[in-house]
Coordinates of C-alpha atoms and ligand atoms in Angstrom, one line a residue:
M1 CA -12.9 28.9 22.9
S2 CA -11.3 26.0 21.1
K3 CA -7.6 25.4 21.4
P4 CA -5.7 27.7 19.1
F5 CA -3.4 24.9 17.9
I6 CA -4.2 21.3 17.2
Y7 CA -2.0 18.4 16.4
G8 CA -2.3 14.7 16.4
M9 CA -5.7 14.5 14.7
S10 CA -7.1 15.8 11.5
V11 CA -8.0 19.5 11.5
E12 CA -10.6 21.7 9.9
G13 CA -12.0 25.1 9.8
E14 CA -9.9 27.8 11.4
H15 CA -7.3 25.2 12.3
F16 CA -6.6 24.3 8.7
T17 CA -4.4 26.5 6.5
D18 CA -3.1 26.5 2.9
R19 CA -3.6 23.6 0.5
E20 CA -5.5 25.8 -2.0
L21 CA -4.0 23.9 -4.9
E22 CA -4.3 20.5 -3.7
T23 CA -7.9 21.3 -2.6
K24 CA -8.8 22.3 -6.1
R25 CA -7.0 19.4 -7.7
L26 CA -8.6 16.9 -5.5
Q27 CA -12.0 18.5 -5.9
L28 CA -11.7 18.3 -9.7
N29 CA -10.7 14.7 -9.4
F30 CA -13.8 13.9 -7.3
E31 CA -16.1 15.9 -9.5
N32 CA -14.7 14.2 -12.7
G33 CA -14.5 10.7 -11.5
V34 CA -10.7 10.6 -11.6
N35 CA -8.9 8.2 -9.1
S36 CA -6.5 9.9 -6.8
I37 CA -3.5 8.6 -4.7
I38 CA -2.0 10.8 -2.0
I39 CA 1.5 10.1 -0.7
S40 CA 3.3 12.1 1.9
P41 CA 5.5 11.6 5.0
R42 CA 3.7 11.1 8.4
R43 CA 1.4 13.8 9.8
M44 CA 1.6 16.2 6.8
G45 CA -2.1 16.6 6.4
K46 CA -3.5 13.9 4.1
T47 CA -6.6 13.0 6.2
S48 CA -7.3 16.7 6.9
L49 CA -7.2 17.5 3.1
V50 CA -9.5 14.7 2.1
K51 CA -11.9 15.5 4.9
K52 CA -11.9 19.2 3.8
V53 CA -12.5 18.4 0.1
K54 CA -15.3 15.9 1.1
A55 CA -17.1 18.6 3.1
L56 CA -16.7 21.1 0.2
T57 CA -17.6 18.9 -2.7
E58 CA -20.4 16.6 -1.4
S59 CA -23.8 17.0 -2.9
P60 CA -27.0 14.9 -3.3
K61 CA -25.5 13.9 -6.8
L62 CA -22.0 13.2 -5.6
K63 CA -21.7 11.1 -2.5
I64 CA -18.2 11.0 -0.9
V65 CA -17.6 8.0 1.5
Y66 CA -14.7 8.2 3.9
M67 CA -13.3 5.1 5.7
D68 CA -10.3 4.3 7.7
I69 CA -9.1 0.7 7.3
Y70 CA -6.3 0.8 9.9
K71 CA -7.8 -1.8 12.0
C72 CA -8.5 -4.2 9.2
R73 CA -6.1 -7.1 9.3
T74 CA -7.8 -9.5 6.8
E75 CA -9.4 -9.4 3.4
Y76 CA -12.8 -10.0 5.0
E77 CA -12.4 -7.3 7.6
F78 CA -11.7 -4.9 4.8
Y79 CA -14.9 -6.1 2.9
E80 CA -16.9 -5.6 6.0
K81 CA -15.6 -2.0 6.5
Y82 CA -15.9 -1.2 2.8
A83 CA -19.5 -2.4 2.5
S84 CA -20.7 -1.0 5.7
A85 CA -19.1 2.4 5.2
I86 CA -20.7 2.6 1.7
I87 CA -24.2 1.5 2.8
Q88 CA -24.1 3.9 5.8
A89 CA -23.0 6.9 3.7
T90 CA -25.5 6.3 0.9
A91 CA -28.6 5.5 3.0
T92 CA -30.5 8.8 3.9
K93 CA -32.0 7.4 7.1
M94 CA -30.8 4.8 9.7
E95 CA -33.9 2.7 8.9
R96 CA -33.0 2.5 5.3
M97 CA -29.6 1.0 6.0
V98 CA -30.6 -2.5 6.7
E99 CA -33.0 -2.5 3.7
N100 CA -30.3 -1.2 1.5
A101 CA -27.9 -3.8 2.8
K102 CA -30.4 -6.5 1.9
E103 CA -31.2 -5.0 -1.4
F104 CA -27.6 -4.8 -2.7
L105 CA -25.8 -7.6 -1.0
M106 CA -26.6 -11.4 -0.7
G107 CA -25.4 -13.5 2.2
V108 CA -25.2 -10.7 4.8
S109 CA -27.0 -10.4 8.2
P110 CA -27.1 -6.6 8.6
K111 CA -27.6 -5.2 12.2
I112 CA -27.4 -1.6 13.6
V113 CA -24.9 -1.6 16.4
F114 CA -25.1 1.2 18.9
S115 CA -21.6 2.4 19.6
P116 CA -20.1 2.9 23.1
E117 CA -17.8 5.6 21.6
P118 CA -19.0 9.2 22.0
T119 CA -17.9 10.2 18.5
T120 CA -20.2 7.7 16.6
E121 CA -23.7 7.0 17.7
F122 CA -24.1 3.7 15.9
S123 CA -22.6 1.5 13.0
L124 CA -23.9 -1.0 10.7
S125 CA -22.6 -4.6 11.0
L126 CA -23.0 -6.8 8.1
G127 CA -21.4 -10.1 9.1
V128 CA -19.4 -10.4 6.0
N129 CA -17.5 -13.8 6.0
P130 CA -15.8 -16.2 3.6
Q131 CA -18.5 -18.7 3.7
T132 CA -21.5 -16.7 2.6
S133 CA -20.2 -13.4 1.1
N134 CA -19.2 -12.8 -2.4
C135 CA -16.1 -10.5 -2.6
E136 CA -16.8 -9.5 -6.2
E137 CA -20.3 -8.4 -5.3
I138 CA -19.0 -6.4 -2.4
L139 CA -16.3 -4.6 -4.5
D140 CA -19.0 -3.8 -7.0
L141 CA -21.3 -2.3 -4.4
P142 CA -20.7 1.4 -4.8
E143 CA -21.0 1.1 -8.6
R144 CA -24.3 -0.8 -8.4
I145 CA -25.8 1.8 -5.8
A146 CA -24.6 4.7 -7.9
R147 CA -26.2 3.4 -11.1
K148 CA -29.4 2.5 -9.3
R149 CA -29.8 6.0 -7.6
G150 CA -28.3 7.9 -10.5
I151 CA -25.5 9.5 -8.6
Q152 CA -21.7 9.5 -8.6
I153 CA -19.8 8.1 -5.7
V154 CA -16.2 8.7 -4.5
V155 CA -14.8 6.2 -2.1
C156 CA -11.9 7.5 0.1
I157 CA -9.8 4.9 1.9
D158 CA -7.5 6.1 4.6
E159 CA -4.6 3.8 5.7
F160 CA -4.8 2.0 2.4
Q161 CA -1.4 0.5 2.9
Q162 CA -3.1 -2.1 5.2
I163 CA -4.1 -3.8 2.0
G164 CA -0.4 -4.6 1.2
E165 CA 0.0 -6.2 4.7
M166 CA -2.9 -8.6 4.5
P167 CA -2.4 -12.4 4.0
D168 CA -2.2 -13.2 0.2
S169 CA -2.1 -9.5 -0.5
L170 CA -1.1 -9.7 -4.1
A171 CA -4.1 -11.8 -5.2
L172 CA -6.3 -9.4 -3.2
Q173 CA -4.8 -6.3 -5.0
K174 CA -5.4 -8.0 -8.3
T175 CA -9.1 -8.8 -7.4
I176 CA -9.8 -5.3 -6.2
R177 CA -8.1 -3.6 -9.3
S178 CA -9.8 -5.9 -11.8
I179 CA -13.2 -4.8 -10.3
W180 CA -12.6 -1.2 -9.6
Q181 CA -11.2 -0.5 -13.1
H182 CA -14.5 -1.1 -14.7
H183 CA -16.4 1.4 -12.5
Q184 CA -18.0 4.3 -14.4
H185 CA -19.8 6.0 -11.7
T186 CA -17.5 5.3 -8.8
S187 CA -14.0 6.7 -8.3
Y188 CA -11.4 6.2 -5.5
C189 CA -9.2 8.3 -3.4
L190 CA -6.4 6.2 -1.7
F191 CA -4.0 7.4 0.9
G192 CA -2.2 6.2 3.9
S193 CA 0.3 7.1 6.6
K194 CA 3.0 4.6 5.9
Q195 CA 4.8 6.1 2.9
H196 CA 7.2 3.3 2.1
L197 CA 4.3 0.8 2.1
M198 CA 2.2 3.1 -0.1
S199 CA 5.1 3.4 -2.4
Q200 CA 5.4 -0.3 -2.8
L201 CA 1.8 -0.5 -3.8
F202 CA 1.8 2.2 -6.4
Y203 CA 5.3 2.8 -7.7
S204 CA 6.2 -0.6 -9.2
R205 CA 5.1 -1.6 -12.7
K206 CA 4.8 -5.1 -11.4
M207 CA 2.0 -4.2 -8.9
P208 CA -1.8 -4.3 -9.7
F209 CA -2.3 -0.6 -8.6
Y210 CA 0.5 0.8 -10.8
Q211 CA -0.8 3.9 -12.5
F212 CA -4.3 3.5 -10.9
G213 CA -4.9 7.2 -10.9
D214 CA -3.6 10.8 -10.4
M215 CA -0.8 10.3 -7.9
F216 CA 0.3 13.4 -6.0
F217 CA 2.8 14.0 -3.3
L218 CA 1.5 16.3 -0.5
R219 CA 4.2 19.0 -0.1
K220 CA 5.0 20.8 3.0
I221 CA 2.9 23.9 3.8
P222 CA 5.4 26.8 3.1
S223 CA 6.4 29.4 5.8
E224 CA 4.6 32.2 4.0
K225 CA 1.5 30.3 4.9
W226 CA 2.4 29.1 8.3
I227 CA 3.6 32.5 9.6
P228 CA 0.4 34.5 9.3
F229 CA -1.4 31.4 10.6
I230 CA 0.7 31.3 13.7
V231 CA 0.5 35.0 14.3
S232 CA -3.4 35.0 13.9
R233 CA -3.8 32.0 16.2
F234 CA -1.7 33.8 18.9
E235 CA -4.0 36.8 18.5
V236 CA -7.0 34.6 19.0
A237 CA -5.5 33.6 22.3
G238 CA -4.9 37.3 23.3
K239 CA -1.1 37.0 22.8
T240 CA 1.4 38.1 20.2
I241 CA 4.4 36.6 18.3
S242 CA 6.8 38.3 15.8
T243 CA 6.9 37.0 12.2
D244 CA 10.6 36.2 12.9
L245 CA 9.8 33.9 15.8
A246 CA 6.9 32.3 14.0
G247 CA 9.3 31.7 11.1
R248 CA 11.8 30.0 13.6
I249 CA 9.0 27.7 14.7
C250 CA 8.5 26.5 11.1
S251 CA 12.2 26.1 10.3
T252 CA 13.0 24.3 13.6
V253 CA 10.6 21.4 12.6
E254 CA 11.3 21.8 8.9
N255 CA 7.6 22.9 8.3
Y256 CA 6.2 19.4 9.3
S257 CA 2.6 20.2 9.8
S258 CA 1.9 18.5 13.0
Y259 CA 5.1 19.6 14.6
V260 CA 4.5 23.2 13.6
Q261 CA 1.2 23.2 15.5
Q262 CA 2.6 21.3 18.4
L263 CA 5.7 23.7 18.8
A264 CA 3.4 26.7 18.2
W265 CA 1.2 25.4 21.0
N266 CA 4.0 24.9 23.5
V267 CA 5.5 28.4 22.7
L268 CA 2.1 29.8 23.2
T269 CA 1.8 28.1 26.6
A270 CA 5.2 29.5 27.7
T271 CA 4.2 33.0 26.5
T272 CA 2.6 35.5 29.1
K273 CA 1.8 38.3 26.6
E274 CA 4.4 38.5 23.8
A275 CA 6.5 35.5 22.7
D276 CA 10.2 36.0 23.2
E277 CA 13.4 34.0 23.0
Q278 CA 12.9 32.5 26.3
A279 CA 9.3 31.3 25.5
F280 CA 10.6 29.8 22.3
Q281 CA 13.3 27.8 24.1
D282 CA 10.8 26.7 26.7
G283 CA 8.3 25.7 24.1
L284 CA 10.9 23.7 22.2
N285 CA 12.1 21.9 25.4
A286 CA 8.4 21.1 26.2
T287 CA 8.0 19.7 22.7
L288 CA 11.2 17.6 23.0
A289 CA 10.1 16.3 26.3
Q290 CA 6.9 15.1 24.8
V291 CA 8.6 13.2 21.9
V292 CA 12.0 12.0 23.4
P293 CA 10.6 9.0 25.4
L294 CA 9.4 7.7 21.9
F295 CA 12.7 8.3 20.3
V296 CA 14.6 6.5 23.1
E297 CA 12.2 3.6 22.9
Q298 CA 12.5 3.5 19.1
T299 CA 16.3 3.5 19.1
S300 CA 16.8 1.1 22.1
N301 CA 16.9 -2.0 19.9
L302 CA 18.9 -0.7 16.9
S303 CA 22.2 -2.3 16.2
S304 CA 25.4 -0.3 16.3
F305 CA 25.7 -0.4 12.6
Q306 CA 22.1 0.9 12.3
L307 CA 22.9 3.8 14.7
N308 CA 26.1 4.5 12.8
F309 CA 24.1 4.7 9.6
I310 CA 21.8 7.4 11.3
R311 CA 24.9 9.2 12.5
A312 CA 26.3 9.4 9.1
I313 CA 23.0 10.9 7.8
C314 CA 22.9 13.4 10.7
A315 CA 26.5 14.3 9.8
G316 CA 25.4 15.3 6.3
Y317 CA 25.9 12.3 4.2
H318 CA 22.9 11.4 2.0
N319 CA 24.4 9.3 -0.8
D320 CA 27.4 6.9 -1.6
F321 CA 27.6 5.4 1.8
G322 CA 30.0 2.9 0.5
K323 CA 32.8 5.4 -0.2
R324 CA 35.8 5.4 1.8
E325 CA 35.3 8.8 3.5
V326 CA 32.0 7.5 5.1
T327 CA 33.1 4.0 5.9
S328 CA 36.3 5.2 7.6
R329 CA 34.5 7.8 9.6
F330 CA 31.5 5.6 10.6
N331 CA 31.6 1.9 11.2
L332 CA 29.0 0.6 8.9
G333 CA 30.1 -3.0 8.6
T334 CA 30.8 -4.6 5.3
R335 CA 29.9 -2.9 2.1
S336 CA 27.5 -5.7 1.2
N337 CA 25.6 -5.1 4.5
L338 CA 24.6 -1.4 3.4
P339 CA 21.4 -2.2 1.3
K340 CA 20.1 -4.3 4.2
L341 CA 20.8 -1.5 6.7
K342 CA 19.0 1.0 4.4
K343 CA 16.1 -1.3 3.9
T344 CA 15.5 -1.9 7.5
L345 CA 15.8 1.7 8.5
I346 CA 13.3 2.7 5.8
E347 CA 10.9 -0.1 6.9
R348 CA 11.2 1.1 10.5
E349 CA 10.4 4.7 9.3
F350 CA 13.6 6.2 10.6
I351 CA 14.7 7.3 7.1
E352 CA 13.2 8.2 3.8
E353 CA 14.6 7.9 0.3
T354 CA 14.2 11.1 -1.8
E355 CA 15.6 12.2 -5.3
S356 CA 18.5 13.7 -3.4
G357 CA 19.3 10.7 -1.3
L358 CA 18.5 9.3 2.3
F359 CA 17.2 11.7 4.9
L360 CA 15.9 11.2 8.4
S361 CA 12.1 11.2 8.5
D362 CA 11.6 13.2 11.6
P363 CA 13.1 16.7 12.1
L364 CA 12.8 16.6 15.9
F365 CA 14.4 13.2 16.0
V366 CA 17.4 14.8 14.3
V367 CA 17.5 17.6 16.9
W368 CA 17.5 14.9 19.7
F369 CA 19.9 12.5 18.0
K370 CA 22.5 15.1 17.3
N371 CA 22.4 16.4 20.9
N372 CA 22.4 13.0 22.5
M373 CA 23.7 10.2 20.3
M374 CA 26.5 11.7 18.3
Ligands
ATP401 N1 -3.8 22.2 6.3 C1 -3.4 22.2 7.5 N2 -3.3 23.3 8.2 C2 -2.8 23.3 9.5 N3 -2.4 22.3 10.1 C3 -2.4 21.0 9.5 C4 -2.9 20.9 8.2 N4 -2.8 19.6 7.7 C5 -2.2 19.0 8.8 N5 -2.0 19.8 9.9 C6 -1.4 19.4 11.2 O1 -0.9 18.2 11.0 C7 -1.5 17.3 11.9 C8 -1.8 15.9 11.2 O2 -2.7 16.1 10.2 P1 -3.5 14.8 9.5 O3 -3.8 13.8 10.5 O4 -4.4 15.2 8.5 O5 -2.1 14.3 8.7 P2 -1.9 12.8 8.0 O6 -1.0 13.1 6.9 O7 -3.2 12.3 7.6 O8 -1.2 12.1 9.1 P3 -0.9 10.4 9.2 O9 0.3 10.4 8.3 O10 -0.5 10.2 10.6 O11 -2.1 9.7 8.6 C9 -2.9 18.0 12.3 O12 -3.3 17.6 13.6 C10 -2.4 19.5 12.3 O13 -1.7 19.7 13.5
MG402 MG1 -4.0 10.3 8.2

């Protein structure tokens, strides 16, 4: 039997719940060649959603390529990943890959590399480099394959914010956009785990990717969906939980997808037959024990002004940090220091800016901070 609750990696099948609306929307975009951009806080379920829609929608006429560019640090590492993922996904047999690479790309030296990792058997290495490779040709690759084969291609790029972190990033973004915007048979689905970096790429009019496609914010999975999911996963494990307690699991972690599954798992482990208050508390403590070392580490080099800014947010202030009531209660330094404090805490992913003001990004961080740092 597989583990009833899974967290920390993308989920599928019986571990996946809700997202009917988003699935439909993304599926329509994929089928109709509409570009999509998915934004959400950490661990809400972007990767899981895209992989689900890929599995549902893929057909011989509609190829969906998924790639993760987290490890790409430079433009050419990105081109290598981009081209090899596209060739691998569109070649029907392993032997065809090298031929396809030679057919569609000049100046590459394709090789099949057998992988030491158990999850992937092999990968394609192309040896893309600034001396011999032509970046326009590489960026045009899916469109040329799609035209030649009479198919449609969707290219899904996970951790897309890496593009914004590469040397000479703005020029790179301009190049990519200028080529992709002419594609008729290829569309793109771009998403990433660093929300503030993704926002910088897509929200500003000045940026090349502004209004590149259908941009949607992945909402939280509501308790009405989580509760039956939690109850049924307990049943699979031969245990029970009341809907009330399942609801408490959701509200304690403010419905953050990964945390709901992590806390549910820890409550399940603490339950003999039927989950009760004690099992819930034990489960919560176990969950905190798993995350607190990280919080301690993350806060260890914050300045006292930065910590005070977080204290103010925890105390319920979300706007107007310059007003007297806040500055007299929390020592935040000079008023002119406030924008910098805010910027740093957003960059370091402690806080997020929403329409209603500034909020802490992590609900368990709030629980820990209030108990230990206030
Ligand atoms: N639809 C879902 N149903 C149930 N659980 C989910 C769902 N989506 C996400 N989760 C939970 O959240 C965790 C993280 O999911 P996933 O990796 O897809 O999120 P992500 O938004 O891509 O994360 P990151 O921001 O780190 O890239 C999963 O391991 C699972 O516990
Ligand atoms: Mg992800």
